[in-house]
mmCIF file of C-alpha atoms in Angstrom:
data_model
loop_
_atom_site.group_PDB
_atom_site.id
_atom_site.type_symbol
_atom_site.label_atom_id
_atom_site.label_comp_id
_atom_site.label_asym_id
_atom_site.label_seq_id
_atom_site.Cartn_x
_atom_site.Cartn_y
_atom_site.Cartn_z
ATOM 1 C CA MET A 1 36.603 123.533 136.900
ATOM 2 C CA GLY A 2 32.918 122.758 136.906
ATOM 3 C CA PHE A 3 31.256 119.457 136.621
ATOM 4 C CA THR A 4 28.336 118.971 134.126
ATOM 5 C CA ASN A 5 25.629 116.639 134.878
ATOM 6 C CA GLU A 6 27.138 113.793 133.230
ATOM 7 C CA GLN A 7 29.867 114.134 135.253
ATOM 8 C CA LEU A 8 28.222 114.421 138.459
ATOM 9 C CA GLU A 9 26.618 111.275 137.041
ATOM 10 C CA ARG A 10 29.351 109.075 136.228
ATOM 11 C CA TYR A 11 31.157 110.029 139.352
ATOM 12 C CA SER A 12 28.208 110.036 141.688
ATOM 13 C CA ARG A 13 29.863 106.954 143.560
ATOM 14 C CA HIS A 14 33.193 108.553 144.073
ATOM 15 C CA ILE A 15 31.321 112.114 145.223
ATOM 16 C CA ILE A 16 29.241 110.407 148.107
ATOM 17 C CA LEU A 17 32.500 108.957 149.368
ATOM 18 C CA LYS A 18 33.588 111.325 152.050
ATOM 19 C CA GLU A 19 37.495 110.301 151.052
ATOM 20 C CA VAL A 20 36.757 111.632 147.461
ATOM 21 C CA GLY A 21 33.740 114.227 147.073
ATOM 22 C CA ILE A 22 33.707 116.682 144.930
ATOM 23 C CA ARG A 23 37.266 118.146 146.134
ATOM 24 C CA GLY A 24 38.582 114.671 145.339
ATOM 25 C CA GLN A 25 36.996 114.263 141.859
ATOM 26 C CA LYS A 26 38.430 117.261 140.606
ATOM 27 C CA LYS A 27 41.766 116.387 141.721
ATOM 28 C CA LEU A 28 41.228 112.678 139.955
ATOM 29 C CA LEU A 29 40.234 114.608 136.649
ATOM 30 C CA GLN A 30 43.329 117.074 136.847
ATOM 31 C CA SER A 31 45.726 113.824 137.874
ATOM 32 C CA LYS A 32 48.531 112.409 135.191
ATOM 33 C CA VAL A 33 49.430 109.025 135.821
ATOM 34 C CA LEU A 34 52.123 106.959 133.630
ATOM 35 C CA ILE A 35 51.742 103.388 132.814
ATOM 36 C CA ILE A 36 54.806 101.779 131.326
ATOM 37 C CA GLY A 37 53.517 98.521 129.722
ATOM 38 C CA THR A 38 50.064 98.037 128.809
ATOM 39 C CA GLY A 39 50.142 94.064 129.530
ATOM 40 C CA GLY A 40 48.724 91.923 132.341
ATOM 41 C CA LEU A 41 49.251 94.743 134.871
ATOM 42 C CA GLY A 42 48.900 97.523 133.104
ATOM 43 C CA ALA A 43 45.807 96.567 131.362
ATOM 44 C CA PRO A 44 43.722 96.870 134.499
ATOM 45 C CA ALA A 45 45.450 99.730 136.164
ATOM 46 C CA ALA A 46 44.454 101.989 133.044
ATOM 47 C CA MET A 47 40.897 100.545 132.458
ATOM 48 C CA PHE A 48 40.035 101.700 136.123
ATOM 49 C CA LEU A 49 42.048 104.885 136.086
ATOM 50 C CA ALA A 50 40.059 105.973 133.079
ATOM 51 C CA ALA A 51 37.063 104.528 134.669
ATOM 52 C CA ALA A 52 37.567 106.296 137.984
ATOM 53 C CA GLY A 53 38.452 109.782 135.838
ATOM 54 C CA VAL A 54 42.296 110.440 135.851
ATOM 55 C CA GLY A 55 42.544 112.833 133.407
ATOM 56 C CA THR A 56 45.817 112.128 131.504
ATOM 57 C CA ILE A 57 46.880 108.671 131.420
ATOM 58 C CA GLY A 58 50.249 108.001 129.456
ATOM 59 C CA LEU A 59 50.672 104.449 128.516
ATOM 60 C CA VAL A 60 53.975 103.230 127.195
ATOM 61 C CA ASP A 61 54.518 99.969 125.121
ATOM 62 C CA PHE A 62 56.364 99.217 121.726
ATOM 63 C CA ASP A 63 54.331 95.701 121.633
ATOM 64 C CA VAL A 64 51.646 94.403 119.515
ATOM 65 C CA VAL A 65 48.728 92.885 120.804
ATOM 66 C CA GLU A 66 48.702 89.001 120.510
ATOM 67 C CA LEU A 67 46.080 85.980 120.564
ATOM 68 C CA SER A 68 48.108 85.023 123.561
ATOM 69 C CA ASN A 69 47.935 88.101 125.479
ATOM 70 C CA LEU A 70 43.986 87.941 125.667
ATOM 71 C CA GLN A 71 43.784 85.797 128.165
ATOM 72 C CA ARG A 72 44.857 88.356 131.123
ATOM 73 C CA GLN A 73 45.500 91.915 129.048
ATOM 74 C CA ILE A 74 41.665 93.016 129.187
ATOM 75 C CA ILE A 75 42.040 96.341 127.716
ATOM 76 C CA HIS A 76 42.996 94.543 124.141
ATOM 77 C CA LEU A 77 40.044 92.698 122.404
ATOM 78 C CA THR A 78 40.069 90.307 119.604
ATOM 79 C CA LYS A 79 39.361 92.561 117.227
ATOM 80 C CA ASP A 80 42.639 94.322 118.464
ATOM 81 C CA VAL A 81 45.325 91.325 117.243
ATOM 82 C CA GLY A 82 48.082 92.785 115.670
ATOM 83 C CA LYS A 83 47.422 96.398 116.499
ATOM 84 C CA HIS A 84 49.889 98.032 118.376
ATOM 85 C CA LYS A 85 49.174 97.696 122.174
ATOM 86 C CA VAL A 86 49.051 101.632 122.983
ATOM 87 C CA GLU A 87 46.579 102.030 120.101
ATOM 88 C CA SER A 88 44.244 99.541 121.233
ATOM 89 C CA ALA A 89 44.475 100.390 125.046
ATOM 90 C CA LYS A 90 43.854 104.178 123.753
ATOM 91 C CA GLU A 91 40.741 103.029 121.690
ATOM 92 C CA THR A 92 39.392 101.282 124.603
ATOM 93 C CA ILE A 93 39.649 103.622 127.328
ATOM 94 C CA ALA A 94 38.221 106.344 124.883
ATOM 95 C CA GLU A 95 35.006 103.956 124.995
ATOM 96 C CA MET A 96 35.230 104.105 128.482
ATOM 97 C CA ASN A 97 35.491 107.551 129.176
ATOM 98 C CA PRO A 98 35.512 110.663 127.206
ATOM 99 C CA ASP A 99 37.215 112.374 130.079
ATOM 100 C CA VAL A 100 40.572 110.937 129.830
ATOM 101 C CA ASN A 101 43.151 111.980 127.670
ATOM 102 C CA THR A 102 45.393 109.071 126.507
ATOM 103 C CA VAL A 103 48.867 110.030 125.781
ATOM 104 C CA VAL A 104 50.931 107.044 124.065
ATOM 105 C CA TYR A 105 54.592 106.344 123.708
ATOM 106 C CA ARG A 106 55.041 103.672 121.223
ATOM 107 C CA GLU A 107 58.580 102.828 122.555
ATOM 108 C CA TRP A 108 60.550 100.386 124.950
ATOM 109 C CA VAL A 109 61.456 102.491 127.995
ATOM 110 C CA ASN A 110 65.535 102.589 128.093
ATOM 111 C CA SER A 111 68.235 105.102 129.688
ATOM 112 C CA SER A 112 68.071 107.499 126.830
ATOM 113 C CA ASN A 113 64.421 107.734 126.766
ATOM 114 C CA ILE A 114 62.500 107.289 130.471
ATOM 115 C CA THR A 115 63.120 110.413 131.883
ATOM 116 C CA ASP A 116 61.852 112.741 128.650
ATOM 117 C CA ILE A 117 58.418 110.405 128.742
ATOM 118 C CA ILE A 118 57.729 110.661 132.718
ATOM 119 C CA LYS A 119 58.674 114.709 132.190
ATOM 120 C CA ASP A 120 56.721 114.994 129.234
ATOM 121 C CA LYS A 121 53.444 115.643 130.693
ATOM 122 C CA ASP A 122 55.321 115.919 134.411
ATOM 123 C CA TYR A 123 53.296 112.636 135.479
ATOM 124 C CA ASP A 124 52.251 112.760 139.184
ATOM 125 C CA PHE A 125 52.483 108.855 139.568
ATOM 126 C CA ILE A 126 53.708 106.026 137.689
ATOM 127 C CA ILE A 127 52.842 102.591 137.380
ATOM 128 C CA ASP A 128 55.059 99.718 136.584
ATOM 129 C CA GLY A 129 53.389 97.188 134.624
ATOM 130 C CA THR A 130 56.408 95.890 133.054
ATOM 131 C CA ASP A 131 57.741 92.204 133.024
ATOM 132 C CA ASN A 132 61.253 92.208 132.963
ATOM 133 C CA PHE A 133 64.095 93.381 135.182
ATOM 134 C CA PRO A 134 66.145 95.811 133.336
ATOM 135 C CA ALA A 135 62.910 97.885 133.074
ATOM 136 C CA LYS A 136 61.944 97.495 136.814
ATOM 137 C CA PHE A 137 65.286 98.675 137.960
ATOM 138 C CA LEU A 138 65.172 101.861 134.989
ATOM 139 C CA ILE A 139 61.818 102.696 136.385
ATOM 140 C CA ASN A 140 62.890 102.370 139.694
ATOM 141 C CA ASP A 141 66.112 104.845 139.287
ATOM 142 C CA ALA A 142 64.463 107.129 136.922
ATOM 143 C CA CYS A 143 61.441 107.424 139.343
ATOM 144 C CA VAL A 144 64.190 107.828 142.395
ATOM 145 C CA LEU A 145 66.330 110.437 140.440
ATOM 146 C CA LEU A 146 63.227 112.484 139.426
ATOM 147 C CA ASN A 147 61.634 112.150 142.701
ATOM 148 C CA LYS A 148 58.686 110.532 141.568
ATOM 149 C CA PRO A 149 56.223 108.238 143.413
ATOM 150 C CA PHE A 150 55.503 104.693 141.664
ATOM 151 C CA SER A 151 54.028 101.210 142.241
ATOM 152 C CA HIS A 152 56.113 98.330 141.351
ATOM 153 C CA ALA A 153 54.583 95.060 140.863
ATOM 154 C CA GLY A 154 55.670 91.907 139.881
ATOM 155 C CA ILE A 155 53.220 88.583 138.680
ATOM 156 C CA ILE A 156 53.771 85.065 138.136
ATOM 157 C CA ARG A 157 51.953 81.776 138.184
ATOM 158 C CA PHE A 158 49.632 81.989 140.930
ATOM 159 C CA GLN A 159 51.525 84.942 142.275
ATOM 160 C CA GLY A 160 52.176 88.269 142.429
ATOM 161 C CA GLN A 161 53.632 90.881 144.562
ATOM 162 C CA THR A 162 53.381 95.096 144.904
ATOM 163 C CA MET A 163 55.221 97.929 146.806
ATOM 164 C CA THR A 164 54.757 101.441 146.228
ATOM 165 C CA TYR A 165 57.540 103.861 146.428
ATOM 166 C CA VAL A 166 57.226 107.818 147.749
ATOM 167 C CA PRO A 167 60.509 109.419 147.636
ATOM 168 C CA GLY A 168 61.939 110.270 151.126
ATOM 169 C CA LYS A 169 59.025 108.062 152.495
ATOM 170 C CA GLY A 170 60.397 104.284 152.723
ATOM 171 C CA PRO A 171 62.648 101.593 150.854
ATOM 172 C CA CYS A 172 62.669 102.005 146.999
ATOM 173 C CA TYR A 173 62.884 98.712 145.134
ATOM 174 C CA ARG A 174 66.445 98.539 145.126
ATOM 175 C CA CYS A 175 66.742 98.960 148.598
ATOM 176 C CA ILE A 176 65.252 95.460 148.750
ATOM 177 C CA PHE A 177 66.100 93.882 145.525
ATOM 178 C CA ARG A 178 69.715 95.217 145.256
ATOM 179 C CA ASN A 179 70.361 94.494 141.455
ATOM 180 C CA PRO A 180 69.060 92.373 138.997
ATOM 181 C CA PRO A 181 69.333 88.719 139.099
ATOM 182 C CA PRO A 182 73.042 87.390 137.912
ATOM 183 C CA PRO A 183 72.922 86.568 134.546
ATOM 184 C CA ASP A 184 73.784 83.127 135.405
ATOM 185 C CA ALA A 185 70.477 82.524 137.128
ATOM 186 C CA VAL A 186 69.063 81.451 134.029
ATOM 187 C CA PRO A 187 65.532 80.081 135.185
ATOM 188 C CA THR A 188 64.158 77.204 133.182
ATOM 189 C CA CYS A 189 60.700 77.256 131.263
ATOM 190 C CA LYS A 190 58.992 75.353 133.811
ATOM 191 C CA GLN A 191 58.628 78.699 135.828
ATOM 192 C CA ALA A 192 56.632 80.172 132.950
ATOM 193 C CA GLY A 193 53.114 81.106 132.794
ATOM 194 C CA VAL A 194 50.685 83.043 134.751
ATOM 195 C CA ILE A 195 46.887 82.861 135.609
ATOM 196 C CA GLY A 196 45.012 85.630 133.991
ATOM 197 C CA VAL A 197 43.477 86.830 137.035
ATOM 198 C CA MET A 198 46.615 87.864 138.597
ATOM 199 C CA GLY A 199 47.453 90.704 136.651
ATOM 200 C CA GLY A 200 43.540 92.011 137.572
ATOM 201 C CA VAL A 201 44.195 91.696 141.175
ATOM 202 C CA ILE A 202 47.620 93.156 141.160
ATOM 203 C CA GLY A 203 47.090 95.863 138.729
ATOM 204 C CA THR A 204 43.716 97.003 140.296
ATOM 205 C CA ILE A 205 45.896 97.385 143.673
ATOM 206 C CA GLN A 206 48.297 99.228 141.807
ATOM 207 C CA ALA A 207 45.911 101.731 140.569
ATOM 208 C CA THR A 208 44.300 101.917 143.877
ATOM 209 C CA GLU A 209 47.597 103.096 145.195
ATOM 210 C CA ALA A 210 47.264 105.740 142.255
ATOM 211 C CA ILE A 211 44.104 107.079 143.381
ATOM 212 C CA LYS A 212 44.893 107.056 147.262
ATOM 213 C CA TYR A 213 48.031 108.782 146.560
ATOM 214 C CA ILE A 214 46.235 111.626 144.125
ATOM 215 C CA LEU A 215 43.262 111.657 147.172
ATOM 216 C CA GLY A 216 45.771 111.899 149.739
ATOM 217 C CA THR A 217 44.043 109.701 151.638
ATOM 218 C CA GLY A 218 44.884 106.200 153.288
ATOM 219 C CA ASP A 219 48.015 104.710 154.064
ATOM 220 C CA LEU A 220 50.135 103.428 150.841
ATOM 221 C CA LEU A 221 52.284 100.272 150.357
ATOM 222 C CA ASN A 222 55.537 102.688 150.974
ATOM 223 C CA GLY A 223 57.262 100.385 153.732
ATOM 224 C CA TYR A 224 55.674 97.194 152.533
ATOM 225 C CA LEU A 225 56.042 94.544 150.342
ATOM 226 C CA LEU A 226 52.149 92.939 149.624
ATOM 227 C CA THR A 227 52.414 89.130 148.424
ATOM 228 C CA TYR A 228 49.309 87.365 147.112
ATOM 229 C CA ASP A 229 49.517 83.845 146.914
ATOM 230 C CA ALA A 230 46.213 82.523 145.019
ATOM 231 C CA LEU A 231 46.655 79.077 145.589
ATOM 232 C CA ASN A 232 46.468 79.103 149.250
ATOM 233 C CA MET A 233 44.232 82.410 149.152
ATOM 234 C CA GLU A 234 46.892 84.397 151.180
ATOM 235 C CA PHE A 235 47.921 87.775 150.990
ATOM 236 C CA ARG A 236 51.033 88.948 153.299
ATOM 237 C CA LYS A 237 51.804 92.522 153.934
ATOM 238 C CA ILE A 238 55.741 92.529 154.834
ATOM 239 C CA LYS A 239 57.509 95.214 156.364
ATOM 240 C CA LEU A 240 60.538 96.534 154.588
ATOM 241 C CA SER A 241 63.084 99.139 155.697
ATOM 242 C CA HIS A 242 65.071 101.479 154.057
ATOM 243 C CA ASN A 243 68.418 100.725 153.288
ATOM 244 C CA GLY A 244 70.924 103.464 154.369
ATOM 245 C CA ASN A 245 73.311 102.226 151.894
ATOM 246 C CA CYS A 246 71.158 101.498 149.253
ATOM 247 C CA GLU A 247 73.128 102.658 145.888
ATOM 248 C CA ILE A 248 70.692 104.849 144.500
ATOM 249 C CA CYS A 249 68.298 106.063 147.679
ATOM 250 C CA GLY A 250 71.043 105.539 150.741
ATOM 251 C CA GLU A 251 72.783 108.109 152.185
ATOM 252 C CA ASN A 252 75.772 107.942 149.799
ATOM 253 C CA PRO A 253 74.258 106.900 146.140
ATOM 254 C CA VAL A 254 76.748 105.646 143.818
ATOM 255 C CA ILE A 255 74.083 105.519 140.776
ATOM 256 C CA THR A 256 73.777 108.660 139.412
ATOM 257 C CA GLU A 257 72.967 107.739 136.077
ATOM 258 C CA LEU A 258 70.498 105.362 134.604
ATOM 259 C CA ILE A 259 71.607 101.973 133.606
ATOM 260 C CA ASP A 260 70.538 99.658 130.662
ATOM 261 C CA TYR A 261 70.586 95.976 132.379
ATOM 262 C CA GLN A 262 70.451 92.930 129.800
ATOM 263 C CA GLN A 263 67.781 90.646 129.783
ATOM 264 C CA VAL A 264 67.976 87.235 130.978
ATOM 265 C CA GLN A 265 66.706 84.639 128.571
ATOM 266 C CA CYS A 266 64.288 81.850 129.528
ATOM 267 C CA ARG A 267 66.266 78.979 128.990
ATOM 268 C CA THR A 268 64.454 76.052 126.713
ATOM 269 C CA ASN A 269 64.877 72.329 127.102
ATOM 270 C CA MET B 1 65.032 77.001 168.490
ATOM 271 C CA THR B 2 61.970 78.350 166.865
ATOM 272 C CA ILE B 3 62.356 81.210 163.880
ATOM 273 C CA LYS B 4 59.295 82.607 161.823
ATOM 274 C CA ALA B 5 59.906 82.240 157.940
ATOM 275 C CA ASN B 6 57.492 83.752 155.848
ATOM 276 C CA GLY B 7 55.263 84.005 158.765
ATOM 277 C CA LYS B 8 55.065 80.207 159.512
ATOM 278 C CA GLU B 9 56.752 79.151 162.538
ATOM 279 C CA VAL B 10 59.833 76.495 161.693
ATOM 280 C CA SER B 11 62.037 74.344 164.280
ATOM 281 C CA LEU B 12 65.279 73.846 164.179
ATOM 282 C CA LYS B 13 67.637 71.490 165.961
ATOM 283 C CA GLU B 14 70.584 73.592 165.590
ATOM 284 C CA ARG B 15 71.510 77.017 164.430
ATOM 285 C CA VAL B 16 71.742 77.052 161.016
ATOM 286 C CA SER B 17 72.952 80.039 158.023
ATOM 287 C CA VAL B 18 70.609 81.803 155.967
ATOM 288 C CA ARG B 19 72.198 79.232 153.297
ATOM 289 C CA GLU B 20 71.098 76.049 155.062
ATOM 290 C CA LEU B 21 67.590 77.910 155.523
ATOM 291 C CA LEU B 22 67.058 78.054 151.865
ATOM 292 C CA ASP B 23 67.736 74.268 151.696
ATOM 293 C CA ILE B 24 65.562 73.613 154.524
ATOM 294 C CA GLN B 25 62.785 75.161 153.221
ATOM 295 C CA LYS B 26 63.518 74.083 149.729
ATOM 296 C CA VAL B 27 63.570 77.591 148.136
ATOM 297 C CA GLU B 28 63.026 77.157 144.435
ATOM 298 C CA MET B 29 65.907 79.334 142.599
ATOM 299 C CA PRO B 30 67.720 80.778 145.765
ATOM 300 C CA GLU B 31 69.171 82.902 143.178
ATOM 301 C CA TYR B 32 66.015 85.064 142.863
ATOM 302 C CA VAL B 33 65.869 85.430 146.296
ATOM 303 C CA THR B 34 66.173 88.429 148.631
ATOM 304 C CA VAL B 35 66.286 87.338 152.453
ATOM 305 C CA GLN B 36 65.377 89.995 155.096
ATOM 306 C CA VAL B 37 66.308 89.074 158.512
ATOM 307 C CA ASN B 38 64.247 90.547 161.202
ATOM 308 C CA ASP B 39 64.596 94.341 159.251
ATOM 309 C CA ASP B 40 68.044 93.718 157.731
ATOM 310 C CA ILE B 41 68.104 92.553 154.260
ATOM 311 C CA ILE B 42 71.094 90.236 154.090
ATOM 312 C CA PRO B 43 73.660 90.790 151.401
ATOM 313 C CA ARG B 44 74.027 87.340 149.073
ATOM 314 C CA GLU B 45 77.419 86.907 149.956
ATOM 315 C CA SER B 46 76.577 86.621 153.517
ATOM 316 C CA PHE B 47 74.435 84.147 153.071
ATOM 317 C CA GLU B 48 76.545 81.380 154.216
ATOM 318 C CA THR B 49 78.235 83.496 157.173
ATOM 319 C CA THR B 50 74.886 84.820 158.771
ATOM 320 C CA PHE B 51 73.228 82.420 161.731
ATOM 321 C CA LEU B 52 69.971 82.850 162.524
ATOM 322 C CA GLU B 53 68.878 83.194 166.102
ATOM 323 C CA ASP B 54 66.178 81.939 168.129
ATOM 324 C CA GLY B 55 62.753 84.181 167.464
ATOM 325 C CA ASP B 56 64.264 85.898 163.794
ATOM 326 C CA VAL B 57 61.805 86.900 161.648
ATOM 327 C CA VAL B 58 62.673 85.615 158.375
ATOM 328 C CA GLU B 59 61.354 86.464 155.087
ATOM 329 C CA PHE B 60 61.865 85.481 151.452
ATOM 330 C CA LEU B 61 61.173 88.080 149.149
ATOM 331 C CA TYR B 62 61.034 86.775 145.487
ATOM 332 C CA PHE B 63 61.889 88.604 142.160
ATOM 333 C CA MET B 64 59.045 88.830 140.331
ATOM 334 C CA GLY B 65 58.739 90.128 136.704
ATOM 335 C CA GLY B 66 55.959 89.242 134.589
ATOM 336 C CA GLY B 67 53.816 86.109 133.367
ATOM 337 C CA SER B 68 55.465 86.784 129.935
ATOM 338 C CA GLY B 69 58.521 88.221 128.709
ATOM 339 C CA VAL B 70 61.678 86.808 130.144
ATOM 340 C CA TRP B 71 59.448 83.333 130.916
ATOM 341 C CA VAL B 72 58.284 82.999 127.197
ATOM 342 C CA LEU B 73 56.731 79.819 126.505
ATOM 343 C CA GLN B 74 58.772 78.888 123.333
ATOM 344 C CA MET B 75 56.804 77.607 120.284
ATOM 345 C CA SER B 76 58.713 74.552 120.730
ATOM 346 C CA SER B 77 57.176 73.545 124.230
ATOM 347 C CA LEU B 78 53.851 74.940 122.699
ATOM 348 C CA LYS B 79 53.880 72.153 120.065
ATOM 349 C CA GLY B 80 54.420 69.819 122.994
ATOM 350 C CA ILE B 81 51.203 71.317 124.662
ATOM 351 C CA GLN B 82 49.266 70.809 120.998
ATOM 352 C CA GLY B 83 50.689 66.832 120.994
ATOM 353 C CA ILE B 84 48.795 66.958 124.185
ATOM 354 C CA LEU B 85 45.816 68.234 123.762
ATOM 355 C CA SER B 86 45.320 67.099 120.235
#
């Protein structure tokens, strides 16, 4: 695969990096990343991966753009309100970088479709940009069962967290967070809300992990949970261990099939 | 004795359990917290029977979903906000 003059110019700031170079940029253009959720986390992740020249970007979301999304979901514009998020995101990516082939899946992930979606283009890396625990456990379990690396992230209020799973190299999400929060642990709505920039910071770190994984350079967040508290402006990198008794990636796994957990609803007073 | 909780030193007058430490540290919604002591994740059902030792490194790892979805602001509370704004 040769580069056009336009591509040499577009990716010049990558190509001059010794960790990327022509070879690395070629890897990025040939790579395939699946982003599940095109909201606060998925929007910035998708935009930076598109700008970086990741050749195939898969987007999964069933949602429609709402006005209240625009405070943080920067891939969607005011004119996109009412559109399906995957279509709106695909249009933005097309305007950003014509090198990118965007594949859209207008659905919610569940136990019966996630394997087919990941296998559809045999994605190299998966980004969890979802906002709920059933989806987070489903993505973890599917990636463990399919031997796929993925980036987990969560954001709330002024806080964010992210970790990376690499098959056979450290803990999975379930090693740490064994099961979804108990159904009786219903949060109250005082916990609601998120500062718009949080998805930008954490989603961009997720994109960074995907890029580094594809390039095979640097150290990833496998075996660590990175937490960010924007109020104290504090990052912490917490070391985590693989759990030998993990129900899905431990020595004697008991979870061999995907599970559809029930969503815990917010209690309003 | 002294332990480290979320990177900060905490002095304790007596031995406490993980459950008691959650109270001392005023951890919000303890049902949403995974507790790691040194390298081990403490099963939720052992919070009351696991006691901390001098020098232990404790991390509270929070379940974090997203800013919307589970945590949806209902229209009723939005109306409240509009009342404040107008």
